[in-house]
Amino acid sequence: MADPFLSIQHVEKSFGATKVVHDFNLDVEAGEFVSFLGPSGCGKTTVLRMVAGFEEPSAGHILVGGKDITRLRPNQRNIGMVFQAYALFPNLTVAQNIGFGLRVAGASRADIDKRVAEMLALISLPQMADRYPYQLSGGQQQRIALARALAPKPKLLLLDEPLSALDAKVRVSLREEIRSIQKELGITTIFVTHDQEEALSISDRIAVMYGGKAEQVGAPFEIYNRPATRFVANFVGTLNVLEGTVTDASAGTVRVASQDVALKGKLDGSRTGDTLSLALRPEAIALGARPGHDSKLAGEIADVHFLGSVIRVRVGVGGKQISLDTFNNSSTPPPVVGDKTEISFSSGDVLVLH
Amino acid sequence: MSFAWLGVMPFLLFALLFLILPTMKIVVGSFQTNEGGFTLANIANLFQPSILSAYWISIRISLASALLGCGFGFLVAWAFVLGGLPGWIRSPLLTFSGVASNFAGVPLAFAFLATFGRLGLVTLILRDWFGINIYGLGFNLLSFGGLTLTYLFFQIPLAILIITPALDGMRREWREAAAILGASGFQYWRIVAFPILWPSLLGTFALLFANSFGAVATAYALTGSSLSIVPILLFAQIRGDVLQDPHLGYALAFGMIVVTGIANGIYIWLRARSERWIK
Amino acid sequence: MRTNRIWSWLFVALAIAYFALPLIGTFEFSLKMRRAAYSLDAYAVVLGDPRFQQTFMYSVLMALATIAVGVLLVVPTAYWVRLKLPHWRPFMEFMTLLPLVIPPIVIVFGYIRLYNTSSWLPLTGSAMGTNVLLMFGYVVLALPYMYRAVDTGLRAIDVATLTEAAQSLGAGWVTILARVILPNVAVAVLSGAFLTFAIVIGEFVMAALLSRPAFGPYMQLLGANRAYEPAALAVIAFLITWGCMALIQVVSRFAPKPPEQLH
């Protein structure tokens, strides 16, 4: 395997007596888009700030292109960064903001102007060159901030929750724009977010972080469908968790809410009498029978939310409520609260959390 | 027709009687003869060497104490806002600044006489312990340098009080964004931080200038009438002991308004020019 | 960042030295009245001087009157401008900053010429009239601080809603001001009041030119004729200023916080 472009090796960080990052390791390939996903306080921003050079690791090394940059100052690293609150310089025009990196590097006026025009075209805001930041919307400011970060052609792009200050519609369109620009330039990118949908939609790989550690690193599909830990399963996507007791380990039956469920091949390492948690994504569950669904549970409709294209239904099973999604169908009326029903799922979709 | 403005009538009446009219009286009086006719003679009389030199030394002291006050005030404010000092130091420093910026006038003169006067603590310590006679070296508390040194005692704290909120408004991300874009600390200050702070610094400077230009009590208690600065000249004139011509007093006071007015005019003009980036 | 901290400590240490030396020097000097031994003699002389007591009391009363008139003038005005005349705010700001630009000596010179015995309002003709004039002068000097403090205090509360609520309960303007607005800006008013007190107590030029027996001219006179007593006076004056600032700090803890932004 080729050497990774960015290599974070055994990095730790303590503020005083509290350790906020524990033995963090990650290799990122050139051109890859990796997200750090986790709740606030999980250490994701601290790792990013160590890559940028704003914090010094208490231990470990950070390599870019095989070169150890752990002790370099931020202004020697040739890294681009976009901040949560835009952080545009308020006293400079858009063009001056974008040209800032080249200006401090001593580029000629002509080179700066040319690059600024390129960047403005890239973010599709060519007419904004002479505006001041206060004259721009949040989404525009963040695109300028992206252009400013990219203008000096950095080796690496760091995005620190760049979308969380924006409203929902802008957030979606800008994240698509960020991804397409990133692909166009082929720049290695780290994206910090607490929004799992954002991370899933935009990334080549995701590092889910919790308590200063990387819980799981993998492609979005893998993270979502095969979460390695209970935390990842809970944090990424909606999850129904049912407690069950193994009634026959060899036959693969589990008793859930006084009903037996067959889970063939899912109970390796469990013994009869063990209690386990069974997790299911809402979209893996159907109301009534469906071809391929080999397990079922009886319950009662507890709640119906019409969300447009999707109807989210809650079904009471034993003392628990299970969420499931069905597509809207104009010819079928939605279920009625209080109706007895049966839910079905494929035992292959069940995540067994020990 | 709204009568809401009636609510501020008491204030306007007060301001008119005790701020605007007295000032107008001075302005008008400086263009009047004793009989009430129009004349430029009073203004022309200002251009005699003794009065010009009084203005000149006043302006120099005010410039020096405002410039040094801004500079040192800025450095101290920077030290405890951005310089990485422990947080507990901020509150006592600001409180002390509030005290010292109001500790002007007569007692301040006493304090500096007791410290830097011919028998003052620092003077004696330097003489007895280090063999340095500062008065032998040409220092004199009753001079341009001495007065500037004394004025700094209220100018620096005043500058600290005004600059601190401006420095608080400097966002950490600006510094970080500049650094990650390759800027050195100096480049960050030159291109970003200083231009952002410039209006506040100008405002501080204008205020400090007016503050020391109009100060009478400290200088009078320190020097009596021996140092001829404009406010002291005017003070003596009002008391009736120097100039024979009352209308020259008007002109003298009018000149003071003109100087502080120009200082503030320059401030407003520069600020408008430098704040295009603010709504 | 570490070099930053070294510089920071250096600046702060230099500042502390510059500000501490005159205070230490003054204090030390004030103790030297008796030959060859430190004593509090200078303080005893000063405090025992009936002129000290008289002038000090005069200035204290003057300060209290200034505060009372200042509050009566500033609070309703600032409230009214916030409520009904928001577009007047730049003008009010300009007016209240003028006393920082026009030197006090010029203002008092204007008073002397405008309100002398032969004028239409001969305030300087009687002692009482001159006292009132001096007090108004002090209100002008305190105006920038007082107005700013109160205006900042009003910004922290929702003036319009409070007023409407009080009106809907049948309150008149005086009641609204005295029972609703004033208590809410009490901290700001007190801060302004203590600052005014500190300014008025030591004020020299207005009192001297209007020939009133105030504390400032007394200090100046003593300084011209004595050696050690002025240092003791300076220490006392410094303690009074410090006391005023400490009181501002104390009352500021009770300031209402600006309303939380709702998301």
GROMACS .gro file of N, CA, C and O in nm, chain B residues 8-66:
model
  236
  362VAL      N    1  -3.809   6.562   2.565
  362VAL     CA    2  -3.667   6.591   2.588
  362VAL      C    3  -3.644   6.741   2.606
  362VAL      O    4  -3.530   6.785   2.614
  363MET      N    5  -3.752   6.818   2.614
  363MET     CA    6  -3.736   6.962   2.632
  363MET      C    7  -3.655   7.000   2.756
  363MET      O    8  -3.567   7.086   2.748
  364PRO      N    9  -3.682   6.938   2.872
  364PRO     CA   10  -3.602   6.976   2.990
  364PRO      C   11  -3.453   6.960   2.964
  364PRO      O   12  -3.373   7.047   2.997
  365PHE      N   13  -3.418   6.847   2.902
  365PHE     CA   14  -3.276   6.823   2.875
  365PHE      C   15  -3.222   6.927   2.778
  365PHE      O   16  -3.115   6.983   2.798
  366LEU      N   17  -3.297   6.954   2.672
  366LEU     CA   18  -3.250   7.050   2.572
  366LEU      C   19  -3.234   7.188   2.633
  366LEU      O   20  -3.136   7.258   2.605
  367LEU      N   21  -3.328   7.225   2.719
  367LEU     CA   22  -3.320   7.355   2.785
  367LEU      C   23  -3.194   7.362   2.872
  367LEU      O   24  -3.118   7.460   2.869
  368PHE      N   25  -3.171   7.254   2.946
  368PHE     CA   26  -3.052   7.249   3.031
  368PHE      C   27  -2.925   7.261   2.946
  368PHE      O   28  -2.836   7.340   2.977
  369ALA      N   29  -2.919   7.180   2.840
  369ALA     CA   30  -2.799   7.180   2.756
  369ALA      C   31  -2.779   7.318   2.694
  369ALA      O   32  -2.667   7.367   2.683
  370LEU      N   33  -2.890   7.381   2.656
  370LEU     CA   34  -2.880   7.513   2.594
  370LEU      C   35  -2.823   7.614   2.694
  370LEU      O   36  -2.729   7.687   2.663
  371LEU      N   37  -2.879   7.613   2.816
  371LEU     CA   38  -2.840   7.714   2.915
  371LEU      C   39  -2.699   7.693   2.968
  371LEU      O   40  -2.627   7.789   2.993
  372PHE      N   41  -2.660   7.569   2.987
  372PHE     CA   42  -2.535   7.546   3.061
  372PHE      C   43  -2.425   7.481   2.979
  372PHE      O   44  -2.320   7.448   3.030
  373LEU      N   45  -2.452   7.460   2.850
  373LEU     CA   46  -2.347   7.404   2.767
  373LEU      C   47  -2.334   7.485   2.637
  373LEU      O   48  -2.226   7.535   2.606
  374ILE      N   49  -2.446   7.502   2.567
  374ILE     CA   50  -2.439   7.564   2.434
  374ILE      C   51  -2.422   7.716   2.444
  374ILE      O   52  -2.327   7.771   2.388
  375LEU      N   53  -2.514   7.783   2.520
  375LEU     CA   54  -2.507   7.929   2.528
  375LEU      C   55  -2.373   7.978   2.585
  375LEU      O   56  -2.314   8.071   2.530
  376PRO      N   57  -2.324   7.919   2.697
  376PRO     CA   58  -2.195   7.965   2.748
  376PRO      C   59  -2.084   7.952   2.644
  376PRO      O   60  -1.999   8.041   2.631
  377THR      N   61  -2.087   7.841   2.569
  377THR     CA   62  -1.985   7.822   2.467
  377THR      C   63  -2.001   7.925   2.355
  377THR      O   64  -1.904   7.984   2.308
  378MET      N   65  -2.128   7.948   2.316
  378MET     CA   66  -2.155   8.045   2.210
  378MET      C   67  -2.110   8.185   2.254
  378MET      O   68  -2.057   8.263   2.175
  379LYS      N   69  -2.132   8.212   2.382
  379LYS     CA   70  -2.093   8.343   2.437
  379LYS      C   71  -1.942   8.366   2.415
  379LYS      O   72  -1.900   8.475   2.378
  380ILE      N   73  -1.865   8.260   2.439
  380ILE     CA   74  -1.719   8.269   2.420
  380ILE      C   75  -1.688   8.292   2.272
  380ILE      O   76  -1.609   8.379   2.236
  381VAL      N   77  -1.751   8.211   2.188
  381VAL     CA   78  -1.723   8.219   2.045
  381VAL      C   79  -1.757   8.359   1.993
  381VAL      O   80  -1.677   8.423   1.924
  382VAL      N   81  -1.878   8.405   2.028
  382VAL     CA   82  -1.921   8.536   1.980
  382VAL      C   83  -1.831   8.645   2.038
  382VAL      O   84  -1.785   8.735   1.967
  383GLY      N   85  -1.803   8.633   2.168
  383GLY     CA   86  -1.723   8.736   2.236
  383GLY      C   87  -1.584   8.752   2.176
  383GLY      O   88  -1.526   8.861   2.180
  384SER      N   89  -1.532   8.646   2.123
  384SER     CA   90  -1.396   8.656   2.070
  384SER      C   91  -1.394   8.732   1.937
  384SER      O   92  -1.288   8.762   1.886
  385PHE      N   93  -1.511   8.757   1.881
  385PHE     CA   94  -1.516   8.838   1.758
  385PHE      C   95  -1.580   8.975   1.784
  385PHE      O   96  -1.627   9.040   1.694
  386GLN      N   97  -1.584   9.016   1.913
  386GLN     CA   98  -1.648   9.142   1.946
  386GLN      C   99  -1.550   9.239   2.009
  386GLN      O  100  -1.457   9.197   2.079
  387THR      N  101  -1.575   9.367   1.985
  387THR     CA  102  -1.501   9.469   2.057
  387THR      C  103  -1.568   9.492   2.192
  387THR      O  104  -1.675   9.436   2.219
  388ASN      N  105  -1.506   9.576   2.277
  388ASN     CA  106  -1.566   9.606   2.407
  388ASN      C  107  -1.703   9.668   2.392
  388ASN      O  108  -1.789   9.653   2.477
  389GLU      N  109  -1.722   9.736   2.278
  389GLU     CA  110  -1.851   9.801   2.257
  389GLU      C  111  -1.952   9.709   2.189
  389GLU      O  112  -2.066   9.748   2.169
  390GLY      N  113  -1.909   9.591   2.152
  390GLY     CA  114  -2.003   9.497   2.094
  390GLY      C  115  -1.996   9.488   1.943
  390GLY      O  116  -2.067   9.411   1.882
  391GLY      N  117  -1.911   9.564   1.879
  391GLY     CA  118  -1.896   9.557   1.734
  391GLY      C  119  -1.812   9.438   1.691
  391GLY      O  120  -1.740   9.379   1.771
  392PHE      N  121  -1.820   9.406   1.561
  392PHE     CA  122  -1.744   9.293   1.510
  392PHE      C  123  -1.597   9.331   1.492
  392PHE      O  124  -1.564   9.439   1.446
  393THR      N  125  -1.509   9.237   1.527
  393THR     CA  126  -1.366   9.262   1.506
  393THR      C  127  -1.290   9.130   1.497
  393THR      O  128  -1.334   9.028   1.551
  394LEU      N  129  -1.180   9.135   1.425
  394LEU     CA  130  -1.090   9.018   1.423
  394LEU      C  131  -0.966   9.046   1.507
  394LEU      O  132  -0.875   8.964   1.513
  395ALA      N  133  -0.967   9.160   1.574
  395ALA     CA  134  -0.848   9.200   1.648
  395ALA      C  135  -0.814   9.103   1.760
  395ALA      O  136  -0.696   9.074   1.785
  396ASN      N  137  -0.917   9.051   1.829
  396ASN     CA  138  -0.891   8.959   1.939
  396ASN      C  139  -0.818   8.834   1.889
  396ASN      O  140  -0.723   8.788   1.952
  397ILE      N  141  -0.868   8.781   1.776
  397ILE     CA  142  -0.803   8.663   1.719
  397ILE      C  143  -0.662   8.698   1.677
  397ILE      O  144  -0.566   8.624   1.704
  398ALA      N  145  -0.646   8.814   1.615
  398ALA     CA  146  -0.513   8.855   1.570
  398ALA      C  147  -0.418   8.868   1.689
  398ALA      O  148  -0.300   8.834   1.679
  399ASN      N  149  -0.473   8.912   1.803
  399ASN     CA  150  -0.390   8.929   1.922
  399ASN      C  151  -0.335   8.797   1.976
  399ASN      O  152  -0.242   8.795   2.055
  400LEU      N  153  -0.399   8.687   1.936
  400LEU     CA  154  -0.348   8.557   1.980
  400LEU      C  155  -0.208   8.531   1.922
  400LEU      O  156  -0.130   8.457   1.978
  401PHE      N  157  -0.184   8.596   1.806
  401PHE     CA  158  -0.058   8.566   1.736
  401PHE      C  159   0.056   8.651   1.789
  401PHE      O  160   0.126   8.717   1.715
  402GLN      N  161   0.071   8.652   1.920
  402GLN     CA  162   0.188   8.713   1.978
  402GLN      C  163   0.271   8.602   2.040
  402GLN      O  164   0.217   8.500   2.084
  403PRO      N  165   0.402   8.621   2.044
  403PRO     CA  166   0.492   8.509   2.079
  403PRO      C  167   0.455   8.437   2.208
  403PRO      O  168   0.453   8.314   2.211
  404SER      N  169   0.421   8.512   2.313
  404SER     CA  170   0.399   8.445   2.441
  404SER      C  171   0.275   8.353   2.433
  404SER      O  172   0.276   8.242   2.486
  405ILE      N  173   0.171   8.398   2.364
  405ILE     CA  174   0.049   8.316   2.355
  405ILE      C  175   0.071   8.200   2.259
  405ILE      O  176   0.031   8.086   2.287
  406LEU      N  177   0.138   8.229   2.147
  406LEU     CA  178   0.165   8.119   2.052
  406LEU      C  179   0.247   8.010   2.119
  406LEU      O  180   0.221   7.891   2.101
  407SER      N  181   0.346   8.051   2.198
  407SER     CA  182   0.430   7.948   2.261
  407SER      C  183   0.349   7.872   2.366
  407SER      O  184   0.371   7.753   2.388
  408ALA      N  185   0.253   7.940   2.431
  408ALA     CA  186   0.168   7.869   2.527
  408ALA      C  187   0.084   7.762   2.454
  408ALA      O  188   0.073   7.648   2.500
  409TYR      N  189   0.026   7.802   2.338
  409TYR     CA  190  -0.049   7.702   2.260
  409TYR      C  191   0.041   7.587   2.217
  409TYR      O  192   0.005   7.471   2.225
  410TRP      N  193   0.159   7.627   2.172
  410TRP     CA  194   0.250   7.526   2.117
  410TRP      C  195   0.289   7.423   2.225
  410TRP      O  196   0.283   7.303   2.200
  411ILE      N  197   0.320   7.471   2.344
  411ILE     CA  198   0.362   7.376   2.448
  411ILE      C  199   0.241   7.293   2.494
  411ILE      O  200   0.252   7.172   2.518
  412SER      N  201   0.122   7.357   2.498
  412SER     CA  202   0.002   7.282   2.533
  412SER      C  203  -0.024   7.170   2.432
  412SER      O  204  -0.054   7.057   2.468
  413ILE      N  205  -0.013   7.206   2.304
  413ILE     CA  206  -0.039   7.106   2.200
  413ILE      C  207   0.065   6.995   2.208
  413ILE      O  208   0.032   6.876   2.197
  414ARG      N  209   0.191   7.033   2.233
  414ARG     CA  210   0.296   6.930   2.241
  414ARG      C  211   0.270   6.835   2.358
  414ARG      O  212   0.281   6.713   2.344
  415ILE      N  213   0.238   6.893   2.473
  415ILE     CA  214   0.211   6.808   2.590
  415ILE      C  215   0.092   6.716   2.562
  415ILE      O  216   0.096   6.595   2.591
  416SER      N  217  -0.014   6.775   2.501
  416SER     CA  218  -0.133   6.694   2.475
  416SER      C  219  -0.104   6.585   2.374
  416SER      O  220  -0.147   6.470   2.389
  417LEU      N  221  -0.030   6.619   2.268
  417LEU     CA  222   0.007   6.519   2.168
  417LEU      C  223   0.089   6.408   2.232
  417LEU      O  224   0.061   6.289   2.215
  418ALA      N  225   0.192   6.450   2.307
  418ALA     CA  226   0.283   6.351   2.366
  418ALA      C  227   0.207   6.262   2.464
  418ALA      O  228   0.220   6.138   2.460
  419SER      N  229   0.127   6.324   2.552
  419SER     CA  230   0.062   6.241   2.653
  419SER      C  231  -0.048   6.156   2.590
  419SER      O  232  -0.075   6.044   2.637
  420ALA      N  233  -0.113   6.207   2.483
  420ALA     CA  234  -0.215   6.125   2.417
  420ALA      C  235  -0.151   6.010   2.340
  420ALA      O  236  -0.198   5.896   2.345
   0.00000   0.00000   0.00000
